[in-house]
PDB file of C-alpha atoms in Angstrom:
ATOM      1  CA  UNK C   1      26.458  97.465 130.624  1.00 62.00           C
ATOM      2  CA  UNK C   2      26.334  94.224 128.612  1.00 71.00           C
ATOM      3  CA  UNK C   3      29.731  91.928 128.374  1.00 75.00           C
ATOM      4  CA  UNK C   4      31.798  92.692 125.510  1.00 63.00           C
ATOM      5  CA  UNK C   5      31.170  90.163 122.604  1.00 72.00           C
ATOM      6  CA  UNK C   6      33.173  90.354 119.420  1.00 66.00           C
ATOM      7  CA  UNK C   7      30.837  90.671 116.612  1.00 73.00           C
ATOM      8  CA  UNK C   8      33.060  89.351 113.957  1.00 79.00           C
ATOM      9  CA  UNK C   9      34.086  85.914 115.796  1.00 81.00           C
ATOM     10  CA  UNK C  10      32.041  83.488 113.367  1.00 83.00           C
ATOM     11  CA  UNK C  11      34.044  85.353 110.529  1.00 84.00           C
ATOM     12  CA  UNK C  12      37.532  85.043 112.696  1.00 85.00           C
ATOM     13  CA  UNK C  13      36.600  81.497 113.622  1.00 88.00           C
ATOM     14  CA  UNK C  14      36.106  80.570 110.106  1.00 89.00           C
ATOM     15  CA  UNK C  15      39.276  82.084 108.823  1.00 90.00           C
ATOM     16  CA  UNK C  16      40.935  80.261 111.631  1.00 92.00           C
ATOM     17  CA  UNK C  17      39.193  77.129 109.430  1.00 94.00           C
ATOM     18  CA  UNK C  18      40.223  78.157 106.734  1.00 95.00           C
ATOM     19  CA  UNK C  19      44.086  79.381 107.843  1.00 95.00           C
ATOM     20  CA  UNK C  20      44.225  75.558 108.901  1.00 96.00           C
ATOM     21  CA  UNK C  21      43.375  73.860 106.093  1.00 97.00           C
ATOM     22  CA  UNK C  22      45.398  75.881 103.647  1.00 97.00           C
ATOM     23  CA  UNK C  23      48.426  75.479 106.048  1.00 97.00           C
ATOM     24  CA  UNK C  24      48.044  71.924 105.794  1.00 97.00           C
ATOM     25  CA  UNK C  25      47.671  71.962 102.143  1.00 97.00           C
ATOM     26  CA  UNK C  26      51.275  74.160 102.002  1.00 97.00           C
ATOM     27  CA  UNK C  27      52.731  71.224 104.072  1.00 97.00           C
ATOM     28  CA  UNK C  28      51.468  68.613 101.761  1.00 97.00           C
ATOM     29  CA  UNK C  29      53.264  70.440  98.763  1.00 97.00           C
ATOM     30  CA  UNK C  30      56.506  71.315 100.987  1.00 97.00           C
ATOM     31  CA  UNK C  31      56.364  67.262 101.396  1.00 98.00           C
ATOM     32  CA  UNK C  32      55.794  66.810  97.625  1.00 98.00           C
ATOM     33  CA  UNK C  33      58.509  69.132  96.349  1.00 97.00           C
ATOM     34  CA  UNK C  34      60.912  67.190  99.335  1.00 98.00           C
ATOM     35  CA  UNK C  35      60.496  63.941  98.020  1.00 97.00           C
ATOM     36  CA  UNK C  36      61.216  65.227  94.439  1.00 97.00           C
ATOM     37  CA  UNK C  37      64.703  66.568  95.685  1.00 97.00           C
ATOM     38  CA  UNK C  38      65.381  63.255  97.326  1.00 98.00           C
ATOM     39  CA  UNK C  39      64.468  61.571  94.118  1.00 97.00           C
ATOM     40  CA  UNK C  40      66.970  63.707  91.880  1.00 97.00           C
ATOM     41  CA  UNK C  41      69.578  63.545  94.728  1.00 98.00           C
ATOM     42  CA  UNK C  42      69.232  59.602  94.307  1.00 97.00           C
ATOM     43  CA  UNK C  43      69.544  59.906  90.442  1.00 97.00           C
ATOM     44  CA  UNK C  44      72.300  61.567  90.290  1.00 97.00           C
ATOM     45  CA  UNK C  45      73.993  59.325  92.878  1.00 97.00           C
ATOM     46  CA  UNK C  46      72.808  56.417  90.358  1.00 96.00           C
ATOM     47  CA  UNK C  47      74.098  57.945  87.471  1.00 96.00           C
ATOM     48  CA  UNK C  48      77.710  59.304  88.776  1.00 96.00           C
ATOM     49  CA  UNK C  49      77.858  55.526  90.113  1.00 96.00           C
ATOM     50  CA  UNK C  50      77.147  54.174  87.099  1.00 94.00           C
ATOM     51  CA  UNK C  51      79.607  56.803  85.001  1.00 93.00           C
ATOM     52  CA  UNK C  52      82.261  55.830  87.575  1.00 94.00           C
ATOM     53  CA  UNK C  53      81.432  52.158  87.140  1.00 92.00           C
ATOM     54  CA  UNK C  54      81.955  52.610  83.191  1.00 90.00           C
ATOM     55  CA  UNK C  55      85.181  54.466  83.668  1.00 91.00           C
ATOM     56  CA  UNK C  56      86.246  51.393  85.403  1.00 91.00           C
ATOM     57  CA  UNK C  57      84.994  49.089  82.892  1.00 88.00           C
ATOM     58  CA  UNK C  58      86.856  50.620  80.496  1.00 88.00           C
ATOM     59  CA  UNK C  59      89.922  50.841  82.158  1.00 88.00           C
ATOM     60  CA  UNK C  60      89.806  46.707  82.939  1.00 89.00           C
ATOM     61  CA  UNK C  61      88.771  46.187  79.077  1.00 86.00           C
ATOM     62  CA  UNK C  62      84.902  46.042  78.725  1.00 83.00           C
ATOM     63  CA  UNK C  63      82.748  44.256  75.562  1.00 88.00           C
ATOM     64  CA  UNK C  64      80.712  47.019  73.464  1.00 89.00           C
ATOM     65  CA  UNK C  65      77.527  45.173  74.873  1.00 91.00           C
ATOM     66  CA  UNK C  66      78.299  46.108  78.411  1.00 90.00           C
ATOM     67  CA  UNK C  67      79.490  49.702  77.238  1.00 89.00           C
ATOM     68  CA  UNK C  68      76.292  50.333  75.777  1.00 92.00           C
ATOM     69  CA  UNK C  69      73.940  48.899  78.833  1.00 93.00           C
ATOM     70  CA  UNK C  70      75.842  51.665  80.968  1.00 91.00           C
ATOM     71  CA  UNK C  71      75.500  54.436  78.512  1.00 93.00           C
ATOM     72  CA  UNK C  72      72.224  53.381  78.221  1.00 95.00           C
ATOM     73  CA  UNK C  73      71.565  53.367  82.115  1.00 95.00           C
ATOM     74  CA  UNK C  74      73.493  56.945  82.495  1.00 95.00           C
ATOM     75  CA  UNK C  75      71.294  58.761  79.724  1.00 96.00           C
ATOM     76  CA  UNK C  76      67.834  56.947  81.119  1.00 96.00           C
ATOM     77  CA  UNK C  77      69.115  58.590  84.350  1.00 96.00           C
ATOM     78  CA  UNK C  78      69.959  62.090  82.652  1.00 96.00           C
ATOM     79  CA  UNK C  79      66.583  61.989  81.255  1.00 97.00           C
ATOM     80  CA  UNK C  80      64.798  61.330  84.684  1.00 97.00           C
ATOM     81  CA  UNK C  81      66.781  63.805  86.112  1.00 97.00           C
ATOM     82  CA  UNK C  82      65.801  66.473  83.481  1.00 98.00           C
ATOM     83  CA  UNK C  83      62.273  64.920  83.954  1.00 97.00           C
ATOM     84  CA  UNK C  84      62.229  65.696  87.876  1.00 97.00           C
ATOM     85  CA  UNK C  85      63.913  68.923  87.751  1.00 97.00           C
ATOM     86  CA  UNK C  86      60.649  70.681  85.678  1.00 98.00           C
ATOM     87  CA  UNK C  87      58.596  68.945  87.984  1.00 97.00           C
ATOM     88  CA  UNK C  88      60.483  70.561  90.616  1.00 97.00           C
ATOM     89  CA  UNK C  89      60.063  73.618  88.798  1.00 98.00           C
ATOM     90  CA  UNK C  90      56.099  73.172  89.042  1.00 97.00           C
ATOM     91  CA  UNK C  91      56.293  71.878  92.840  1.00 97.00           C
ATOM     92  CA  UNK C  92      58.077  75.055  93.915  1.00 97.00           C
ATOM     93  CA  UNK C  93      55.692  77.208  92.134  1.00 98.00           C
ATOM     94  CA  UNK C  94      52.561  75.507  93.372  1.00 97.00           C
ATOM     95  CA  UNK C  95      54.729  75.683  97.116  1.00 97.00           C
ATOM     96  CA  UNK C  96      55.179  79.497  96.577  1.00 98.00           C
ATOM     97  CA  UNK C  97      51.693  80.275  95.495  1.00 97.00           C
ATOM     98  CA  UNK C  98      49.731  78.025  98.250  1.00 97.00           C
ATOM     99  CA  UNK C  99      52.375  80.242 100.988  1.00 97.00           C
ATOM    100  CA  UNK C 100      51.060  83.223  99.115  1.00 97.00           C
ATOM    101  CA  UNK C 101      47.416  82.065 100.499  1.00 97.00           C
ATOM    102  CA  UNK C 102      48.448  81.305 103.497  1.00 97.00           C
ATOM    103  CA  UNK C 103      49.580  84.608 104.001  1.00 97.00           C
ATOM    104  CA  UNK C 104      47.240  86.481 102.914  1.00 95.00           C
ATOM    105  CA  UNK C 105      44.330  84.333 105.124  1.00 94.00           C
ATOM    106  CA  UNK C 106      46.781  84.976 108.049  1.00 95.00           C
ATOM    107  CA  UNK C 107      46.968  88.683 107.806  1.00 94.00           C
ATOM    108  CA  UNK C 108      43.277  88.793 107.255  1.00 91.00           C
ATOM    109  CA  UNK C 109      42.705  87.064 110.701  1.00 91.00           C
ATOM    110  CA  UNK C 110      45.623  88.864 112.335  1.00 92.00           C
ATOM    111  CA  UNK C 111      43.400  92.085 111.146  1.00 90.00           C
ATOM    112  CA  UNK C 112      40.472  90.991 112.735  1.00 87.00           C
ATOM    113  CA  UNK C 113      42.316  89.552 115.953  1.00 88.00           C
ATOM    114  CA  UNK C 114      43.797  93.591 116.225  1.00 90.00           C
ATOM    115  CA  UNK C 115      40.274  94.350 115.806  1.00 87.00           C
ATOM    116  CA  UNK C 116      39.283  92.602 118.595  1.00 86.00           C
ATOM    117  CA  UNK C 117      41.681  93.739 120.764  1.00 89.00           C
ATOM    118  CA  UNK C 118      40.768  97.798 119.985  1.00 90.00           C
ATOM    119  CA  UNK C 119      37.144  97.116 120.374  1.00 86.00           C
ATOM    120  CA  UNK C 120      37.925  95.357 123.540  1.00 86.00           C
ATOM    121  CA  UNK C 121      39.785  98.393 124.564  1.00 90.00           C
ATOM    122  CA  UNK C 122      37.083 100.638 123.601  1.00 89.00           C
ATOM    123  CA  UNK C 123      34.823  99.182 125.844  1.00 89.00           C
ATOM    124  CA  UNK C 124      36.946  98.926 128.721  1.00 90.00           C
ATOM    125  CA  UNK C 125      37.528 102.259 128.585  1.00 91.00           C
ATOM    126  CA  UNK C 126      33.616 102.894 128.111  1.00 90.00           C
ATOM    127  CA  UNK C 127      32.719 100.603 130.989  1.00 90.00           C
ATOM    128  CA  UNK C 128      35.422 102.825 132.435  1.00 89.00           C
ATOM    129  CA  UNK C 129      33.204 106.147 132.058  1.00 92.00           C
ATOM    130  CA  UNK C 130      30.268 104.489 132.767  1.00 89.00           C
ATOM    131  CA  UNK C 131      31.133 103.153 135.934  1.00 90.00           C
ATOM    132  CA  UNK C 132      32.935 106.688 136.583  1.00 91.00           C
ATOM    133  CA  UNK C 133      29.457 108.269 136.038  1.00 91.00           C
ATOM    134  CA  UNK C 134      27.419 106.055 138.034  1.00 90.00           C
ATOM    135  CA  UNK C 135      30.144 106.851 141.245  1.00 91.00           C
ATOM    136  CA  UNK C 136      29.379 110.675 140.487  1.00 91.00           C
ATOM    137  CA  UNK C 137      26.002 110.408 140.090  1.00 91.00           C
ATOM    138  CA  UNK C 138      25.443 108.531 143.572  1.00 89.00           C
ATOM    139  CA  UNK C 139      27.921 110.748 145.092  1.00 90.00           C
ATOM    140  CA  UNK C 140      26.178 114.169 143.420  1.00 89.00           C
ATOM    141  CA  UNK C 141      22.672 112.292 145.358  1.00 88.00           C
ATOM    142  CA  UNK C 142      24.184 111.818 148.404  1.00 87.00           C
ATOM    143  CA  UNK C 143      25.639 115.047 148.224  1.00 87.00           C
ATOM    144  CA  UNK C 144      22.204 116.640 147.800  1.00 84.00           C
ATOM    145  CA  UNK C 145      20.288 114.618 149.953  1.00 76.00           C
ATOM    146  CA  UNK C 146      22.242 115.961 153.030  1.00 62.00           C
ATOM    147  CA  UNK C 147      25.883 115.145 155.423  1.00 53.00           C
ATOM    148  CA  UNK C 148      24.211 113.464 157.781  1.00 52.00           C
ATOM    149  CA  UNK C 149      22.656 110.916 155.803  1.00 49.00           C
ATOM    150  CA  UNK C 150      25.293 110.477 153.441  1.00 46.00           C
ATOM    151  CA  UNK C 151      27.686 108.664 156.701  1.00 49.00           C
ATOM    152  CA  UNK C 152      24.603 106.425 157.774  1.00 48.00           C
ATOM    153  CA  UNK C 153      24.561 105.243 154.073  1.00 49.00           C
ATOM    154  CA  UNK C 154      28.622 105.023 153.797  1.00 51.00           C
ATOM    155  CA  UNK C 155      28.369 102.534 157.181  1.00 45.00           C
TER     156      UNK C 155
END
């Protein structure tokens, strides 16, 4: 009997490809949509610093100018924190629809690795029989051929 050889390997070995690269994309967005929580984290540390920094302006008797320039920082913040929060948004979609792939590439190679393993079992268990039947059939020959040849043969 010929050695077992899995017939769908090319196809495994390009999903394995394919599994990769996709995986690698996912990380890329994970990275992405990382970055963009650091960046709001740091805005709103800029802007509570700058609302606490206004409280304590006021407080020590601050000119209208210099009231203003801090409003005006704390809003520009606001609105790059509103800004980075719907880009968040997108980032986490894009993250949950590139995992999606990545799933669904990984359970079509898991497939075909539990196919491999079942056809590899298969034939085993066919190699089995056939080796099984070859035994009988020498033994059935020897049988017929006679006792006292059948112990020259064994030795």
């Amino acid at each position: 009997m010929e050695t077992f050889k899995f017939s769908l390997n090319r196809v495994r070995n390009y999903k394995s490809q394919v599994l990769d690269k996709e995986k690698k994309a996912l990380g890329a967005l994970q990275r992405q949509r990382n970055d963009m929580l650091e960046r709001i984290d740091a805005l709103e540390h800029f802007r509570a610093q700058k609302a606490a920094e206004i409280v304590e302006k006021q407080k020590k008797g601050a000119t209208m100018n210099e009231l203003m320039q801090y409003d005006f920082l704390i809003e520009n913040a606001r609105g790059q924190i509103m800004a980075a929060r719907e880009e968040l948004k997108k980032l986490e979609a894009a993250v949950e629809a590139q995992r999606q792939v990545v799933l669904s590439i990984y359970q079509e190679k898991t497939g075909m690795d539990k196919l491999e393993e079942k056809q590899a079992e298969e034939y085993r268990v066919l190699e089995a029989k056939a080796t099984e039947n070859e035994i009988m059939q020498v033994i059935s020959n020897k049988l017929a051929g006679g006792g006292d040849d059948s112990e020259a043969g064994i030795a």
